[in-house]
C-alpha positions as semicolon CSV with decimal commas, in nm:
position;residue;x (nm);y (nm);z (nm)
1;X;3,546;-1,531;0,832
2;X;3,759;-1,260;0,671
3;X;3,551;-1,357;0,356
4;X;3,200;-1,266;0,495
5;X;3,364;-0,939;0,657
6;X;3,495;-0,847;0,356
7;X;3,055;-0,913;0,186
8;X;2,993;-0,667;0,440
9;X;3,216;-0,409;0,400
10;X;3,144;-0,421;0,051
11;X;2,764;-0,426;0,138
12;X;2,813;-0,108;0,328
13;X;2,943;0,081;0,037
14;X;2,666;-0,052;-0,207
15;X;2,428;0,114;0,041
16;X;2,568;0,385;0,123
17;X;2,626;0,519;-0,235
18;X;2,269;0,398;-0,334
19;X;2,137;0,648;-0,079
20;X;2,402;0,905;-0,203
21;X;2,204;0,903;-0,545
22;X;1,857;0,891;-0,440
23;X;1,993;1,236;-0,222
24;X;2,171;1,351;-0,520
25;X;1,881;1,337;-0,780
26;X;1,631;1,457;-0,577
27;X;1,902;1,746;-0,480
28;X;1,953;1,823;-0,869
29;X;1,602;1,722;-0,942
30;X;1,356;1,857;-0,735
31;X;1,019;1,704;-0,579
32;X;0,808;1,927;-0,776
33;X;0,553;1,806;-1,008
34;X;0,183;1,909;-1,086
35;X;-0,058;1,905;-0,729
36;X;0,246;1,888;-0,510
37;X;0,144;2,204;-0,309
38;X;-0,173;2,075;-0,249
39;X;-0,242;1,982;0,111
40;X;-0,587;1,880;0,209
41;X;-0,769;2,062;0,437
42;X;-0,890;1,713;0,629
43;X;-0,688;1,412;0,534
44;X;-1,004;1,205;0,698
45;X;-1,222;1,345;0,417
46;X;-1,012;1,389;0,178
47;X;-1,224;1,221;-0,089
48;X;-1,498;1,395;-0,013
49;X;-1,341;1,725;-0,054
50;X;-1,177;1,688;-0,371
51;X;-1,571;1,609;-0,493
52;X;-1,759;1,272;-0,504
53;X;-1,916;1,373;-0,834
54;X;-1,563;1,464;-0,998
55;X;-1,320;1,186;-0,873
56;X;-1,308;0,851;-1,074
57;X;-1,179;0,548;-0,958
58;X;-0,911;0,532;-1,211
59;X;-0,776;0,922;-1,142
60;X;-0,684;0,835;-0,839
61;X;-0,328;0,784;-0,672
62;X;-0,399;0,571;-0,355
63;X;-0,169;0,598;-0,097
64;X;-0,152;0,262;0,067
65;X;0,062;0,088;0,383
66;X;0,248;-0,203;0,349
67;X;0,187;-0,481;0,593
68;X;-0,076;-0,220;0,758
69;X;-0,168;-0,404;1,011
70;X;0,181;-0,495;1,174
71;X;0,172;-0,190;1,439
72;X;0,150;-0,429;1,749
73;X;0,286;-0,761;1,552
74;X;0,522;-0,972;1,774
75;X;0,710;-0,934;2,142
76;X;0,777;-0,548;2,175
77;X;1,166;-0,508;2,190
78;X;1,230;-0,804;2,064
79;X;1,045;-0,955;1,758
80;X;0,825;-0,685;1,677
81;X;1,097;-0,462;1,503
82;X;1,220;-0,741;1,276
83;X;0,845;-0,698;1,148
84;X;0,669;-0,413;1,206
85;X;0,586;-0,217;0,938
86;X;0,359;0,026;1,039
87;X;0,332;0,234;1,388
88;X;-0,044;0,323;1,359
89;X;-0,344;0,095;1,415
90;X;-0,561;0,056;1,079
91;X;-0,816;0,306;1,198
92;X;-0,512;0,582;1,238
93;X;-0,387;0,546;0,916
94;X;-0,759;0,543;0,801
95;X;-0,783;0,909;0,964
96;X;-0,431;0,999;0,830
97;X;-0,541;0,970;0,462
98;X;-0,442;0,592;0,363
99;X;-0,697;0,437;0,137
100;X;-0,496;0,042;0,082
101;X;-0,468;-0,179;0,305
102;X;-0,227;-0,515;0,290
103;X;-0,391;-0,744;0,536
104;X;-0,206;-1,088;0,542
105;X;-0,397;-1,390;0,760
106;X;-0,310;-1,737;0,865
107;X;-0,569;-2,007;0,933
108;X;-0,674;-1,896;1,245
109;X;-0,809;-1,536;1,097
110;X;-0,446;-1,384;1,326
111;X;-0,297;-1,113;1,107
112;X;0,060;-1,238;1,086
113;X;0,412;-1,131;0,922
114;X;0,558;-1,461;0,839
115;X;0,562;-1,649;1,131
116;X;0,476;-1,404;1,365
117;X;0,117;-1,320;1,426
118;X;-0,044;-1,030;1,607
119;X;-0,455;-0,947;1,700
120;X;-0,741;-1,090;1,527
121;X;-0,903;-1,012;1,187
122;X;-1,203;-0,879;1,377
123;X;-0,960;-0,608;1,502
124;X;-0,930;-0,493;1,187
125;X;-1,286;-0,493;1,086
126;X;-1,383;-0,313;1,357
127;X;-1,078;0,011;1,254
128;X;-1,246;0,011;0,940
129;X;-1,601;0,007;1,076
130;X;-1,531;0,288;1,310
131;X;-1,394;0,474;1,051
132;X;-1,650;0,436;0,763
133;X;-1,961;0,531;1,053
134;X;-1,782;0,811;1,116
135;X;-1,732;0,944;0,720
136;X;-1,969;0,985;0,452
137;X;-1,776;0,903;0,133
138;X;-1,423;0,777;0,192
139;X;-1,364;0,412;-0,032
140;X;-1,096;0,234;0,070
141;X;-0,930;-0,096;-0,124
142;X;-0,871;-0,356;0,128
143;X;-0,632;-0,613;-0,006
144;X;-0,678;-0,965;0,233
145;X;-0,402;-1,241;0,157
146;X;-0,332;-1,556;0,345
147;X;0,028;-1,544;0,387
148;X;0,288;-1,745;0,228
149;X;0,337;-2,077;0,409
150;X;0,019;-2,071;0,605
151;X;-0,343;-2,246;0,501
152;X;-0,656;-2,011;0,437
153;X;-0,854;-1,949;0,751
154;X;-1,195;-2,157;0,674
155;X;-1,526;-2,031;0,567
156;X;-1,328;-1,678;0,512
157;X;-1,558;-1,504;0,241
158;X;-1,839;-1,595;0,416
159;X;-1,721;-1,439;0,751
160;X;-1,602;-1,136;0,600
161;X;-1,936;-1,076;0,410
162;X;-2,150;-1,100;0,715
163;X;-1,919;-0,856;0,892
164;X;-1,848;-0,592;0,594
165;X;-2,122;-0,683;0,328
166;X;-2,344;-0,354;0,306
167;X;-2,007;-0,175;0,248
168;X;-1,883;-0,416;-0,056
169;X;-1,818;-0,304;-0,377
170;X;-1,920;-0,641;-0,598
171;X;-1,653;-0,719;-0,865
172;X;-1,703;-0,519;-1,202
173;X;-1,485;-0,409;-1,409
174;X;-1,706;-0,110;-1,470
175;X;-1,634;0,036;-1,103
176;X;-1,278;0,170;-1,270
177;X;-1,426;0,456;-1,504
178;X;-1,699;0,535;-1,234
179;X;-1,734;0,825;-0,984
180;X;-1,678;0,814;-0,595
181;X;-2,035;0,927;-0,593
182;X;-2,160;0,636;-0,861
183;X;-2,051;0,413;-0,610
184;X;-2,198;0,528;-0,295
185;X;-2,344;0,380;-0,039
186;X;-2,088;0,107;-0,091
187;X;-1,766;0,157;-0,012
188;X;-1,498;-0,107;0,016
189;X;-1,375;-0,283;-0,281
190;X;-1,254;-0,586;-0,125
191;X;-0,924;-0,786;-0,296
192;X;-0,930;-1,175;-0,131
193;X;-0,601;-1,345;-0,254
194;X;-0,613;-1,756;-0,071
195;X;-0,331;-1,980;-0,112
196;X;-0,598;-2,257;-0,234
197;X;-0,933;-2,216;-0,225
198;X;-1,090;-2,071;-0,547
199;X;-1,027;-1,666;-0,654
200;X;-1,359;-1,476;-0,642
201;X;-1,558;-1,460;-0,973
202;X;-1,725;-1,159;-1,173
203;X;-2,011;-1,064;-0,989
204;X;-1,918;-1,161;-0,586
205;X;-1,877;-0,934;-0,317
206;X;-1,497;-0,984;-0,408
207;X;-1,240;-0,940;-0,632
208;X;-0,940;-1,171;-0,720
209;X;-0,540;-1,106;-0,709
210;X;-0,606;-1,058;-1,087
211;X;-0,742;-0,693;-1,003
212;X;-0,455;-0,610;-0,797
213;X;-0,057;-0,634;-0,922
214;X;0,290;-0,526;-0,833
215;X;0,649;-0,643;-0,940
216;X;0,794;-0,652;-0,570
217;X;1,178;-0,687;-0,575
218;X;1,338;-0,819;-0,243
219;X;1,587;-0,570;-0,216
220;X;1,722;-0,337;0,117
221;X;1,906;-0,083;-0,175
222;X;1,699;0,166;-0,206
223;X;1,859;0,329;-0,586
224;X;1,798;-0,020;-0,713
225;X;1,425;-0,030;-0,552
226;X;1,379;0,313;-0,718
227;X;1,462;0,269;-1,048
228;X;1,286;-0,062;-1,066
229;X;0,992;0,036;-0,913
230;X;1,014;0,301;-1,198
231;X;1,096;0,030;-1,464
232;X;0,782;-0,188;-1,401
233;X;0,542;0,115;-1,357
234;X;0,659;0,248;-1,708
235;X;0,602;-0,083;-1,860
236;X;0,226;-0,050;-1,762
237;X;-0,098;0,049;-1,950
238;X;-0,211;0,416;-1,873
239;X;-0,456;0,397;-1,506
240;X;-0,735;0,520;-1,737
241;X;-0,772;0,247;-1,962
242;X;-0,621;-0,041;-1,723
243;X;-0,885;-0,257;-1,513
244;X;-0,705;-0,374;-1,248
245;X;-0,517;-0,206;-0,995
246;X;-0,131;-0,155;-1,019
247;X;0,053;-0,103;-0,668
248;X;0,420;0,052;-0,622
249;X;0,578;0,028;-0,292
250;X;0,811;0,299;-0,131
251;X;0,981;0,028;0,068
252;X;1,306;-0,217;0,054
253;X;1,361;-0,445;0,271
254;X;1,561;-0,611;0,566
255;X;1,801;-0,910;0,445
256;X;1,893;-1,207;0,651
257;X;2,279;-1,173;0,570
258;X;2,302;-0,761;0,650
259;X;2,374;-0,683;0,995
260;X;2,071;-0,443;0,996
261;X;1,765;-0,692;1,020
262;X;1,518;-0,425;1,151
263;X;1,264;-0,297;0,947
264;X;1,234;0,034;1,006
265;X;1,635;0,139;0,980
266;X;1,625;-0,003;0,641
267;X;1,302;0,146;0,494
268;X;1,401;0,447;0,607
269;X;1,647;0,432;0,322
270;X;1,388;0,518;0,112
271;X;1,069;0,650;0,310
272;X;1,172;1,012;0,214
273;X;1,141;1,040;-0,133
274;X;0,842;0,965;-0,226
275;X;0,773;1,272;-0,395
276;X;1,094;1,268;-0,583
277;X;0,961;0,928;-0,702
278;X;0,629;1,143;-0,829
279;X;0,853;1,396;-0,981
280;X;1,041;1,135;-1,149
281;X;0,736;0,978;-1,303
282;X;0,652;1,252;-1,451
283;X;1,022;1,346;-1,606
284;X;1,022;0,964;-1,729
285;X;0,667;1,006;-1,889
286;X;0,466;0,739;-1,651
287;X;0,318;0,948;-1,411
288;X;-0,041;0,889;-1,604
289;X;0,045;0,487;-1,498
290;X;0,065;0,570;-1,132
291;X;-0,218;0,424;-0,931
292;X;-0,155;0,280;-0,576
293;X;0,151;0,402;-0,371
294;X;0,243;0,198;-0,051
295;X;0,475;0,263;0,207
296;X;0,584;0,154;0,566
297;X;0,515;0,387;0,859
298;X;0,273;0,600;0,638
299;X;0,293;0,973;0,752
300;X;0,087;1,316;0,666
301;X;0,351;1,389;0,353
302;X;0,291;1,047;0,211
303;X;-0,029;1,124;0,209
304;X;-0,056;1,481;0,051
305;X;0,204;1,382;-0,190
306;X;-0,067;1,134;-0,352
307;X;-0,391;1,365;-0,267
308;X;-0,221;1,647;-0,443
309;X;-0,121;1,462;-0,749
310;X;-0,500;1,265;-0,739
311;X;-0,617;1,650;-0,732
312;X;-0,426;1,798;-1,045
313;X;-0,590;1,493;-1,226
314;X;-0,941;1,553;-1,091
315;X;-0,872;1,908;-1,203
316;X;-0,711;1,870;-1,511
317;X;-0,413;1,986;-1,453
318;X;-0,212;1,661;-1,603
């Protein structure tokens, strides 16, 4: 017993002075970096204002939620905060400016968290169908796994195609040097990662896991999420020559032997400097690497902070 209090005492201090640096540097550091005072006018349109005809795939810095569609996941008060992840339904963040989505499935089309499992698929598709009729030339990346432990839901491609097809972005590696406005009227570039069955090929109205990477950590100390997440993203091939997508996420998360399990208390940790993680990309000499930024509980700064930065690129400005 006196051994496991004295893991968590010690545990306490490891946290508490990882947060102590991230508040340090960005204290001694700053948050400024090239676009960071830009604030769109309409985070809803916020493609469409920066300019169809001007914004490449490949310049842009895609803000993205983790586990997006986790807002209503579980029993409320009891499960759900050992698994939410986001507090906005997928059409919300949609409107707030997030362009990824990390859908995870079971067999049964549910979206789930591990084991526990929320609203249909179809409640999903119809967020994103509400917000693409109601915009003209917002693309978003919607990444679909079938989560760890659980089979793929049957007949999956073929379901999604009939619901989302005349939106689908086929997969070509050509799409990464093309404009916004190239691509238009389609507008969904569609990542399906199964467990089993086989990854999408060249040519289908999907793309594979192959076009969509990360080096998560399982971590809840947020330094040590930092500077990895810096280490890998350094370690990458500029955006504008790479062709697939490369994700960082803003997040660390709960562990089983902390006394803080929830999610949000312990993403927190981080959540707030996401523009000091910008800022440092650019002092380290990776901010050209930077492609898709995720975070839980997505908010309106989250969002600027990667419009901004996609808008010094469309402009030239880095």
């Amino acid at each position: 017993m006196g051994s496991l209090f004295s893991k968590q005492v010690e545990r306490r201090k490891n946290i508490k002075a990882e947060k102590k640096t991230l508040c340090d540097l960005n204290e001694n550091c700053g948050e400024t970096y090239p676009g960071s005072d830009y604030r769109p006018a309409d985070r809803k349109n916020w493609m469409a204002g920066l300019g169809v005809d001007k914004v490449h795939i490949n310049k842009i810095v895609w803000p993205g939620t983790h586990d997006s569609a986790t807002n209503k996941i579980g029993i409320p008060f009891i499960t759900r905060p050992f698994a939410q992840c986001q507090s906005l339904s997928v059409y919300q963040q949609l409107v707030k400016g997030t362009r990824v989505l990390d859908i995870r499935v079971n067999e049964n089309r549910r979206v789930c968290h591990g084991i526990l499992t929320t609203y249909g698929i179809d409640v999903v598709i119809g967020d994103i169908k509400k917000f693409l009729s109601e915009t003209q030339s917002e693309v978003i990346i919607l990444e679909i796994r079938t989560e760890f432990g659980h089979q793929d839901p049957p007949e999956f491609e073929k379901y999604i195609e009939e619901q989302l097809g005349e939106y689908l972005i086929h997969q070509d590696e050509h799409v990464f040097g093309k404009t916004i406005a190239e691509l238009l009227p389609k507008r969904i570039i569609c990542v399906w990662k199964p467990n089993k069955s086989p990854r999408p090929q060249s040519g289908s109205p999907f793309w594979n896991a192959g076009h969509l990477k990360d080096n998560w950590i399982d971590t809840d100390l947020p330094s040590t999420k930092f500077d990895s997440n810096l280490k890998h993203l350094s370690e990458q091939a500029p955006a504008s020559s790479r062709k697939f997508f490369y994700r960082v996420e803003n997040t660390v998360t709960p562990q089983p032997d902390n006394p803080i399990v929830c999610v949000k208390p312990v993403t927190n940790r981080i959540h707030g400097y996401a523009r000091l993680f910008i800022a440092q990309c650019f002092t380290k000499g990776c901010a050209d690497r930077l492609q898709i930024f995720s975070t839980d509980f997505i908010d309106e700064d989250f969002v600027d902070a990667c419009v901004g930065l996609t808008q010094a690129r469309v402009e030239g400005a880095c």
